[in-house]
Amino acid sequence: MSKVATALKSANETKSLIIGQDVLQQAFIVFKEQFPGKKAIIVADQTTYGIVGETILKQFESNGIKQEPAFVYSDPELYAEYKYVEELVAALEQHQAIPVAVGSGTINDLTKLAAHLTNRPYMCVATAASMDGYTAFGASITANGAKQTFNCPAPQACVADVDILSAAPTEMTAAGYADLFAKITAGADWILADALRVEAIDQTAWSIVQDGLHEALSDPEGTKNGHAQAVTQLTEGLMLGGFAMQWSKSSRPASGAEHQFSHLWNMEHHLKNGEHVSHGFQVSVGTLAITALYDLLLKTDLENLDIQAAFKQWPTEEELKKQSLAIFKGTDFPEIGWQETSAKYINHQELEKQLQTLKHNWQEIKQRLAKQIVPFVEAKSRLAIVGAPTEPEHIGISRERLKETFVRAQYIRRRFTVLDLAVRTGYLDQWLDQLFAKDGIWPIN
Ligand SMILES: [Zn+2]
């Protein structure tokens, strides 16, 4: 049985997923199987309607599936914003038709939430291998100026035609490759959380994402050039990431500190030359930053960690409250630092126990991490080959800001990552000095 077929069994929401060349023609069969007797409504933007939407509409028509007129967003500035969800909800409320989202991240997220709000399942026809959100539980939507994840089920059925995905703009494929690459550092963070008994690894979710991950990332050249096998592997990897999130109802299996960089930049309303930077592109830089930190961690002799020194620099809860409220002062999310870090705070006694565990098991932990991490130089080379950004400046982030992000990111999520390890061992400042030194990866003059 294929990896995807095995993973489908553990997915609670997605019942049918077809990935392959020339599978678009099976879309009507999938729809009829999954939604017998139901009407359909195509949801697309003008681009995706032209490329695939109209084809599906005609295919459904000639195969006896009744439809409402297609819902095509006309706004060229369309993005995953709540007002666009409301537009679609208003349209869906007029009937009972099953939405068929034809597009990538934005269209899928808008449809996912609108379908949920109008109490119906939906189907998705992917047009780019640009992120792992297709099959994920939850939609990432900006509401009241802030990007938020809304809980809502993944599509019941999904069709990903590799010929169409291969023809998508290369920067979309590059973004997807980076989002898949992020599962390397996300996995490493989970290994750390597991080893320090903060959050045990769920073996099912782990296998869904991690088995075959290194292999799926092994051909950036083929991925860039749209070779069917490489794009198929990429697409499967991204879909599997979504399945793991469905299984655990958490993004832990697919998202670690590298994603916190992207989330923080979104919260800060980061734009490059006035434009949004795609999720995958932000994650590409985040992944490289966290990989660089892992390279330093792996070179650190934690068997001889000075626990007393770490102990001294660890704040009391009262001190943490001050720190965490100060760090986002003047932003539109002043409270989140305290809200999230207090949720993962441990007292000095617990810290000592945790660092003892780290010290005693360091050789074993180090081996597990070394097996997981793709070293910085190699990671950078592959991301460059595929056409993803490899320098912070490529996405409009200065080095100073990247350095700050290392500090700020761990305040915005309670999830335990390598950033927490860096803070708890007291190594963060030293590692950042190395990364941003004259002979470091990102020298700051
Ligand atoms: Zn992602």
Short mmCIF file of C-alpha atoms and ligand atoms in Angstrom, two decimals:
data_model
loop_
_atom_site.label_atom_id
_atom_site.label_comp_id
_atom_site.label_asym_id
_atom_site.label_seq_id
_atom_site.Cartn_x
_atom_site.Cartn_y
_atom_site.Cartn_z
CA MET A 1 0.00 0.00 0.00
CA SER A 2 1.30 3.46 -0.84
CA LYS A 3 2.20 5.95 1.88
CA VAL A 4 -0.74 8.11 0.89
CA ALA A 5 -3.20 5.21 1.04
CA THR A 6 -1.92 4.25 4.49
CA ALA A 7 -2.14 7.83 5.70
CA LEU A 8 -5.68 8.19 4.32
CA LYS A 9 -6.78 5.51 6.75
CA SER A 10 -5.66 7.61 9.68
CA ALA A 11 -7.18 10.83 8.31
CA ASN A 12 -10.51 11.56 9.94
CA GLU A 13 -11.71 14.11 7.43
CA THR A 14 -10.23 13.44 4.02
CA LYS A 15 -11.72 10.28 2.51
CA SER A 16 -10.32 10.47 -0.98
CA LEU A 17 -7.07 11.83 -2.35
CA ILE A 18 -5.78 11.28 -5.85
CA ILE A 19 -2.28 12.42 -6.83
CA GLY A 20 -0.85 11.63 -10.24
CA GLN A 21 -0.39 12.60 -13.84
CA ASP A 22 -3.48 13.22 -15.87
CA VAL A 23 -5.86 12.58 -12.96
CA LEU A 24 -7.92 15.74 -13.50
CA GLN A 25 -10.25 13.74 -15.72
CA GLN A 26 -11.21 11.66 -12.69
CA ALA A 27 -12.48 14.66 -10.73
CA PHE A 28 -16.13 13.94 -11.57
CA ILE A 29 -15.78 10.31 -10.46
CA VAL A 30 -14.38 11.43 -7.12
CA PHE A 31 -17.18 13.95 -6.71
CA LYS A 32 -19.90 11.41 -7.51
CA GLU A 33 -18.43 8.84 -5.12
CA GLN A 34 -18.01 11.27 -2.26
CA PHE A 35 -21.11 13.39 -2.73
CA PRO A 36 -23.69 11.17 -4.43
CA GLY A 37 -26.67 13.07 -5.81
CA LYS A 38 -25.33 16.45 -4.70
CA LYS A 39 -25.00 19.63 -6.67
CA ALA A 40 -21.56 21.21 -7.05
CA ILE A 41 -20.29 24.79 -7.16
CA ILE A 42 -16.85 25.61 -8.49
CA VAL A 43 -14.95 28.19 -6.39
CA ALA A 44 -11.95 29.81 -8.07
CA ASP A 45 -10.21 33.07 -8.84
CA GLN A 46 -9.92 34.38 -12.38
CA THR A 47 -6.57 32.72 -12.99
CA THR A 48 -7.43 29.29 -11.63
CA TYR A 49 -10.84 29.40 -13.27
CA GLY A 50 -9.15 29.92 -16.62
CA ILE A 51 -6.58 27.19 -16.11
CA VAL A 52 -8.66 24.46 -14.50
CA GLY A 53 -12.01 25.69 -13.18
CA GLU A 54 -13.77 25.91 -16.50
CA THR A 55 -12.51 22.46 -17.49
CA ILE A 56 -13.97 20.99 -14.31
CA LEU A 57 -17.24 22.83 -14.84
CA LYS A 58 -17.61 21.35 -18.31
CA GLN A 59 -16.45 17.93 -17.17
CA PHE A 60 -19.06 17.88 -14.39
CA GLU A 61 -21.72 19.12 -16.80
CA SER A 62 -21.10 16.42 -19.35
CA ASN A 63 -21.09 13.76 -16.65
CA GLY A 64 -24.45 14.65 -15.20
CA ILE A 65 -23.39 16.55 -12.07
CA LYS A 66 -25.77 19.45 -11.47
CA GLN A 67 -24.13 22.76 -10.61
CA GLU A 68 -24.73 26.25 -9.37
CA PRO A 69 -22.99 28.92 -11.48
CA ALA A 70 -19.28 29.05 -10.62
CA PHE A 71 -18.20 31.45 -7.88
CA VAL A 72 -15.20 33.31 -9.27
CA TYR A 73 -13.43 35.93 -7.15
CA SER A 74 -12.74 38.92 -9.35
CA ASP A 75 -10.49 40.90 -6.98
CA PRO A 76 -6.91 40.70 -8.37
CA GLU A 77 -5.64 41.47 -4.84
CA LEU A 78 -7.41 38.43 -3.41
CA TYR A 79 -5.82 36.98 -0.30
CA ALA A 80 -6.92 34.90 2.67
CA GLU A 81 -8.86 37.66 4.39
CA TYR A 82 -12.08 37.20 6.34
CA LYS A 83 -14.16 39.52 4.14
CA TYR A 84 -13.64 37.12 1.25
CA VAL A 85 -14.86 34.26 3.43
CA GLU A 86 -18.01 36.28 4.12
CA GLU A 87 -18.57 36.86 0.41
CA LEU A 88 -18.44 33.15 -0.25
CA VAL A 89 -20.59 32.30 2.77
CA ALA A 90 -23.28 34.68 1.49
CA ALA A 91 -23.25 32.88 -1.85
CA LEU A 92 -23.27 29.38 -0.34
CA GLU A 93 -26.19 30.20 1.94
CA GLN A 94 -28.41 30.42 -1.13
CA HIS A 95 -28.21 26.69 -1.81
CA GLN A 96 -26.87 23.34 -0.64
CA ALA A 97 -24.24 22.76 -3.34
CA ILE A 98 -20.88 21.26 -2.42
CA PRO A 99 -18.02 23.73 -3.00
CA VAL A 100 -15.19 22.53 -5.22
CA ALA A 101 -12.19 24.76 -4.50
CA VAL A 102 -10.02 25.12 -7.59
CA GLY A 103 -6.75 26.81 -6.63
CA SER A 104 -3.97 26.74 -4.08
CA GLY A 105 -3.46 28.21 -0.60
CA THR A 106 -5.81 31.18 -0.66
CA ILE A 107 -8.76 29.64 -2.51
CA ASN A 108 -8.49 26.47 -0.46
CA ASP A 109 -8.39 28.27 2.88
CA LEU A 110 -11.27 30.60 1.98
CA THR A 111 -13.39 27.67 0.80
CA LYS A 112 -12.43 25.48 3.76
CA LEU A 113 -13.71 28.02 6.26
CA ALA A 114 -16.77 29.08 4.22
CA ALA A 115 -17.82 25.43 3.76
CA HIS A 116 -17.48 24.85 7.48
CA LEU A 117 -19.50 27.97 8.32
CA THR A 118 -22.29 26.79 6.03
CA ASN A 119 -22.20 23.25 7.45
CA ARG A 120 -21.03 21.26 4.49
CA PRO A 121 -18.01 19.29 3.32
CA TYR A 122 -16.01 20.40 0.31
CA MET A 123 -13.69 19.11 -2.36
CA CYS A 124 -10.41 20.56 -3.53
CA VAL A 125 -8.67 20.53 -6.89
CA ALA A 126 -5.09 21.67 -6.35
CA THR A 127 -3.39 23.96 -8.87
CA ALA A 128 0.07 24.35 -7.26
CA ALA A 129 2.27 22.38 -4.86
CA SER A 130 2.86 25.54 -2.86
CA MET A 131 2.13 24.65 0.79
CA ASP A 132 0.85 21.86 3.01
CA GLY A 133 -2.49 23.43 3.84
CA TYR A 134 -4.68 21.50 1.37
CA THR A 135 -5.27 18.53 3.62
CA ALA A 136 -4.64 20.31 6.91
CA PHE A 137 -7.19 20.71 9.63
CA GLY A 138 -7.74 24.45 9.98
CA ALA A 139 -7.67 27.49 7.69
CA SER A 140 -5.17 30.30 7.95
CA ILE A 141 -7.12 33.53 7.50
CA THR A 142 -6.42 37.16 8.33
CA ALA A 143 -9.18 38.61 10.51
CA ASN A 144 -9.13 42.03 12.18
CA GLY A 145 -5.68 42.58 10.73
CA ALA A 146 -4.13 39.47 12.30
CA LYS A 147 -3.48 36.11 10.71
CA GLN A 148 -5.33 33.40 12.61
CA THR A 149 -5.92 29.70 12.29
CA PHE A 150 -9.59 28.83 12.30
CA ASN A 151 -10.53 25.32 13.29
CA CYS A 152 -12.34 23.68 10.40
CA PRO A 153 -12.16 20.30 8.68
CA ALA A 154 -9.92 19.46 5.75
CA PRO A 155 -11.51 18.69 2.37
CA GLN A 156 -13.40 15.41 2.13
CA ALA A 157 -11.84 14.82 -1.28
CA CYS A 158 -8.81 16.22 -3.03
CA VAL A 159 -7.47 15.84 -6.57
CA ALA A 160 -3.91 16.88 -7.40
CA ASP A 161 -2.99 16.50 -11.05
CA VAL A 162 0.78 16.51 -11.28
CA ASP A 163 0.75 17.82 -14.86
CA ILE A 164 -1.10 20.91 -13.66
CA LEU A 165 1.06 21.33 -10.55
CA SER A 166 4.23 21.06 -12.67
CA ALA A 167 3.02 23.86 -14.91
CA ALA A 168 2.39 26.24 -11.99
CA PRO A 169 4.73 29.25 -11.62
CA THR A 170 8.12 27.97 -10.41
CA GLU A 171 8.08 30.20 -7.33
CA MET A 172 4.96 28.40 -6.13
CA THR A 173 6.66 25.02 -6.39
CA ALA A 174 9.72 26.49 -4.67
CA ALA A 175 7.49 27.72 -1.83
CA GLY A 176 6.00 24.25 -1.45
CA TYR A 177 9.45 22.66 -1.43
CA ALA A 178 10.48 25.03 1.38
CA ASP A 179 7.30 24.25 3.34
CA LEU A 180 8.18 20.57 3.02
CA PHE A 181 11.79 21.23 4.01
CA ALA A 182 10.45 22.82 7.19
CA LYS A 183 9.35 19.35 8.33
CA ILE A 184 13.03 18.59 8.90
CA THR A 185 13.47 21.23 11.60
CA ALA A 186 9.90 20.72 12.84
CA GLY A 187 10.80 17.06 13.37
CA ALA A 188 14.01 18.01 15.17
CA ASP A 189 12.01 20.26 17.52
CA TRP A 190 9.68 17.38 18.27
CA ILE A 191 12.66 15.10 18.97
CA LEU A 192 13.87 17.66 21.52
CA ALA A 193 10.44 18.03 23.11
CA ASP A 194 10.16 14.26 23.28
CA ALA A 195 13.63 13.71 24.72
CA LEU A 196 13.07 16.36 27.40
CA ARG A 197 9.63 14.88 28.22
CA VAL A 198 7.81 18.06 27.27
CA GLU A 199 5.74 16.52 24.48
CA ALA A 200 5.98 12.87 23.50
CA ILE A 201 6.25 11.95 19.84
CA ASP A 202 3.05 10.45 18.45
CA GLN A 203 4.39 7.61 16.35
CA THR A 204 1.54 7.63 13.82
CA ALA A 205 1.82 11.34 13.07
CA TRP A 206 5.60 11.11 13.05
CA SER A 207 5.63 8.32 10.47
CA ILE A 208 3.12 10.03 8.23
CA VAL A 209 5.33 13.12 7.93
CA GLN A 210 8.83 11.82 8.42
CA ASP A 211 8.98 8.45 6.64
CA GLY A 212 10.27 9.24 3.20
CA LEU A 213 10.74 12.96 3.92
CA HIS A 214 14.47 13.07 3.20
CA GLU A 215 13.85 11.18 -0.03
CA ALA A 216 11.08 13.56 -1.11
CA LEU A 217 13.50 16.48 -0.73
CA SER A 218 16.35 14.83 -2.57
CA ASP A 219 15.78 16.20 -6.08
CA PRO A 220 15.46 20.01 -5.96
CA GLU A 221 16.63 20.24 -9.57
CA GLY A 222 13.88 17.91 -10.78
CA THR A 223 11.37 19.74 -8.61
CA LYS A 224 12.31 23.08 -10.13
CA ASN A 225 12.12 21.68 -13.65
CA GLY A 226 8.72 20.15 -13.01
CA HIS A 227 9.79 16.54 -13.41
CA ALA A 228 6.79 14.38 -12.71
CA GLN A 229 8.42 12.14 -10.13
CA ALA A 230 9.92 14.97 -8.12
CA VAL A 231 6.69 16.98 -8.17
CA THR A 232 4.70 13.88 -7.22
CA GLN A 233 6.97 13.27 -4.23
CA LEU A 234 6.73 16.89 -3.21
CA THR A 235 2.94 16.88 -3.48
CA GLU A 236 2.63 13.63 -1.55
CA GLY A 237 4.91 15.00 1.16
CA LEU A 238 2.82 18.16 1.50
CA MET A 239 -0.44 16.23 1.58
CA LEU A 240 0.98 13.84 4.17
CA GLY A 241 1.90 16.82 6.36
CA GLY A 242 -1.76 17.81 6.25
CA PHE A 243 -2.88 14.29 7.14
CA ALA A 244 -0.61 14.23 10.17
CA MET A 245 -2.20 17.48 11.34
CA GLN A 246 -5.67 15.96 10.83
CA TRP A 247 -4.61 12.97 12.88
CA SER A 248 -3.22 14.97 15.79
CA LYS A 249 -5.53 18.00 15.50
CA SER A 250 -2.36 20.00 15.97
CA SER A 251 0.28 21.47 13.70
CA ARG A 252 3.08 19.99 15.83
CA PRO A 253 3.96 17.25 13.30
CA ALA A 254 4.53 19.79 10.52
CA SER A 255 5.54 23.01 12.20
CA GLY A 256 8.27 24.09 14.60
CA ALA A 257 10.40 27.13 15.33
CA GLU A 258 10.91 27.85 11.60
CA HIS A 259 7.16 28.44 11.29
CA GLN A 260 7.20 30.73 14.32
CA PHE A 261 9.47 33.06 12.33
CA SER A 262 6.85 33.24 9.60
CA HIS A 263 3.97 33.65 12.08
CA LEU A 264 5.78 36.51 13.80
CA TRP A 265 6.46 38.29 10.51
CA ASN A 266 2.78 37.91 9.63
CA MET A 267 1.78 39.36 12.99
CA GLU A 268 4.15 42.26 12.32
CA HIS A 269 2.40 42.74 8.95
CA HIS A 270 5.63 42.22 7.10
CA LEU A 271 5.58 43.23 3.44
CA LYS A 272 8.34 43.26 0.87
CA ASN A 273 8.04 46.31 -1.38
CA GLY A 274 4.41 46.57 -0.32
CA GLU A 275 3.58 42.98 -1.14
CA HIS A 276 2.87 39.89 0.95
CA VAL A 277 5.61 37.28 1.00
CA SER A 278 4.29 33.75 0.45
CA HIS A 279 4.13 31.38 3.38
CA GLY A 280 6.67 29.03 1.82
CA PHE A 281 9.15 31.81 1.13
CA GLN A 282 9.01 33.06 4.71
CA VAL A 283 9.35 29.50 5.94
CA SER A 284 12.37 28.99 3.68
CA VAL A 285 14.31 31.70 5.53
CA GLY A 286 12.94 30.50 8.88
CA THR A 287 14.06 26.95 8.13
CA LEU A 288 17.58 28.05 7.25
CA ALA A 289 17.79 30.20 10.38
CA ILE A 290 16.72 27.32 12.61
CA THR A 291 18.97 24.89 10.74
CA ALA A 292 21.92 27.21 11.46
CA LEU A 293 20.97 27.13 15.14
CA TYR A 294 20.82 23.32 15.09
CA ASP A 295 24.27 23.18 13.51
CA LEU A 296 25.59 25.16 16.49
CA LEU A 297 23.64 23.07 18.99
CA LEU A 298 25.15 19.91 17.53
CA LYS A 299 28.63 21.35 18.02
CA THR A 300 27.96 22.23 21.65
CA ASP A 301 29.19 19.98 24.41
CA LEU A 302 26.02 19.71 26.47
CA GLU A 303 27.36 16.74 28.35
CA ASN A 304 29.30 19.32 30.32
CA LEU A 305 26.50 21.87 30.49
CA ASP A 306 26.90 24.21 33.45
CA ILE A 307 23.50 23.81 35.02
CA GLN A 308 24.18 26.35 37.77
CA ALA A 309 24.94 29.04 35.18
CA ALA A 310 21.77 28.21 33.28
CA PHE A 311 19.87 28.23 36.53
CA LYS A 312 21.02 31.76 37.37
CA GLN A 313 19.89 33.33 34.12
CA TRP A 314 16.44 31.68 34.20
CA PRO A 315 13.75 34.18 35.21
CA THR A 316 11.24 33.75 37.99
CA GLU A 317 7.64 33.81 36.85
CA GLU A 318 7.36 37.42 37.97
CA GLU A 319 10.47 38.39 35.97
CA LEU A 320 9.20 36.51 32.94
CA LYS A 321 5.95 38.42 33.14
CA LYS A 322 7.82 41.71 32.96
CA GLN A 323 10.08 40.55 30.11
CA SER A 324 7.28 39.08 28.06
CA LEU A 325 5.03 42.10 28.44
CA ALA A 326 7.90 44.43 27.56
CA ILE A 327 8.93 42.62 24.39
CA PHE A 328 5.78 43.35 22.36
CA LYS A 329 4.96 46.69 23.94
CA GLY A 330 3.55 49.05 21.34
CA THR A 331 2.60 46.26 18.91
CA ASP A 332 -0.99 45.21 18.33
CA PHE A 333 -0.32 41.96 20.21
CA PRO A 334 1.10 43.20 23.55
CA GLU A 335 -0.27 40.34 25.66
CA ILE A 336 0.69 37.32 23.57
CA GLY A 337 4.22 37.06 24.97
CA TRP A 338 3.00 36.54 28.49
CA GLN A 339 0.05 34.41 27.43
CA GLU A 340 2.29 31.94 25.57
CA THR A 341 5.45 31.88 27.67
CA SER A 342 3.52 31.52 30.93
CA ALA A 343 1.86 28.44 29.42
CA LYS A 344 5.25 26.78 28.98
CA TYR A 345 6.99 28.25 32.00
CA ILE A 346 8.74 25.85 34.36
CA ASN A 347 10.17 26.83 37.74
CA HIS A 348 13.83 26.57 38.70
CA GLN A 349 13.42 23.12 40.20
CA GLU A 350 11.79 21.78 37.05
CA LEU A 351 14.42 23.48 34.92
CA GLU A 352 17.16 21.73 36.81
CA LYS A 353 15.50 18.38 36.25
CA GLN A 354 15.02 19.09 32.56
CA LEU A 355 18.62 20.16 32.04
CA GLN A 356 19.84 17.07 33.91
CA THR A 357 17.84 14.96 31.47
CA LEU A 358 19.41 16.84 28.59
CA LYS A 359 22.90 16.41 29.98
CA HIS A 360 22.59 12.72 30.76
CA ASN A 361 21.06 11.82 27.44
CA TRP A 362 22.96 14.26 25.25
CA GLN A 363 24.87 11.68 23.20
CA GLU A 364 21.67 9.87 22.29
CA ILE A 365 19.72 13.08 21.63
CA LYS A 366 22.57 14.40 19.52
CA GLN A 367 22.56 11.26 17.40
CA ARG A 368 18.81 11.49 16.83
CA LEU A 369 19.13 15.16 15.84
CA ALA A 370 22.13 14.60 13.59
CA LYS A 371 20.18 11.95 11.70
CA GLN A 372 17.24 14.32 11.32
CA ILE A 373 18.89 17.64 10.40
CA VAL A 374 20.10 18.45 6.91
CA PRO A 375 23.16 20.64 7.62
CA PHE A 376 22.94 24.34 6.79
CA VAL A 377 25.24 24.35 3.76
CA GLU A 378 23.36 21.49 2.13
CA ALA A 379 19.94 22.90 3.04
CA LYS A 380 20.86 26.29 1.62
CA SER A 381 22.17 24.77 -1.58
CA ARG A 382 18.99 22.75 -2.18
CA LEU A 383 16.67 25.66 -1.41
CA ALA A 384 18.71 27.83 -3.79
CA ILE A 385 18.49 25.22 -6.56
CA VAL A 386 14.72 25.06 -6.30
CA GLY A 387 14.51 28.86 -6.39
CA ALA A 388 13.46 29.53 -2.80
CA PRO A 389 14.91 32.52 -0.89
CA THR A 390 18.06 31.73 1.08
CA GLU A 391 18.92 35.14 2.52
CA PRO A 392 16.70 37.25 4.78
CA GLU A 393 17.10 40.18 2.36
CA HIS A 394 15.42 38.08 -0.36
CA ILE A 395 12.17 38.45 1.55
CA GLY A 396 12.78 42.00 2.75
CA ILE A 397 14.02 41.07 6.23
CA SER A 398 17.21 42.78 7.42
CA ARG A 399 19.86 40.83 9.33
CA GLU A 400 19.19 42.88 12.44
CA ARG A 401 15.55 41.92 12.20
CA LEU A 402 16.41 38.27 11.64
CA LYS A 403 18.52 38.35 14.79
CA GLU A 404 15.66 39.91 16.74
CA THR A 405 13.30 37.30 15.36
CA PHE A 406 15.37 34.54 16.98
CA VAL A 407 14.66 36.22 20.31
CA ARG A 408 11.05 37.20 19.77
CA ALA A 409 9.73 34.07 18.05
CA GLN A 410 9.70 31.85 21.13
CA TYR A 411 7.42 34.34 22.89
CA ILE A 412 4.55 33.95 20.42
CA ARG A 413 3.86 30.22 20.76
CA ARG A 414 3.76 27.84 23.70
CA ARG A 415 5.14 25.04 21.55
CA PHE A 416 8.54 23.85 22.81
CA THR A 417 11.26 24.21 20.16
CA VAL A 418 15.02 24.53 19.86
CA LEU A 419 14.56 28.23 20.71
CA ASP A 420 13.31 27.24 24.15
CA LEU A 421 16.26 24.92 24.55
CA ALA A 422 18.59 27.78 23.62
CA VAL A 423 16.95 30.04 26.19
CA ARG A 424 16.83 27.43 28.95
CA THR A 425 20.45 26.37 28.56
CA GLY A 426 21.51 30.03 28.40
CA TYR A 427 23.15 29.56 24.99
CA LEU A 428 20.93 31.77 22.85
CA ASP A 429 23.00 34.97 23.08
CA GLN A 430 26.27 33.16 22.41
CA TRP A 431 24.86 31.34 19.39
CA LEU A 432 23.36 34.53 17.97
CA ASP A 433 26.70 36.30 18.41
CA GLN A 434 28.30 33.51 16.38
CA LEU A 435 25.67 33.55 13.62
CA PHE A 436 25.82 37.32 13.19
CA ALA A 437 29.57 37.81 13.77
CA LYS A 438 31.95 39.06 11.06
CA ASP A 439 32.86 35.48 10.17
CA GLY A 440 29.35 34.17 10.81
CA ILE A 441 26.59 33.29 8.38
CA TRP A 442 24.91 36.71 8.48
CA PRO A 443 27.59 39.26 9.48
CA ILE A 444 26.21 42.47 10.91
CA ASN A 445 28.70 45.28 10.66
ZN ZN B 1 3.79 25.63 6.50
#
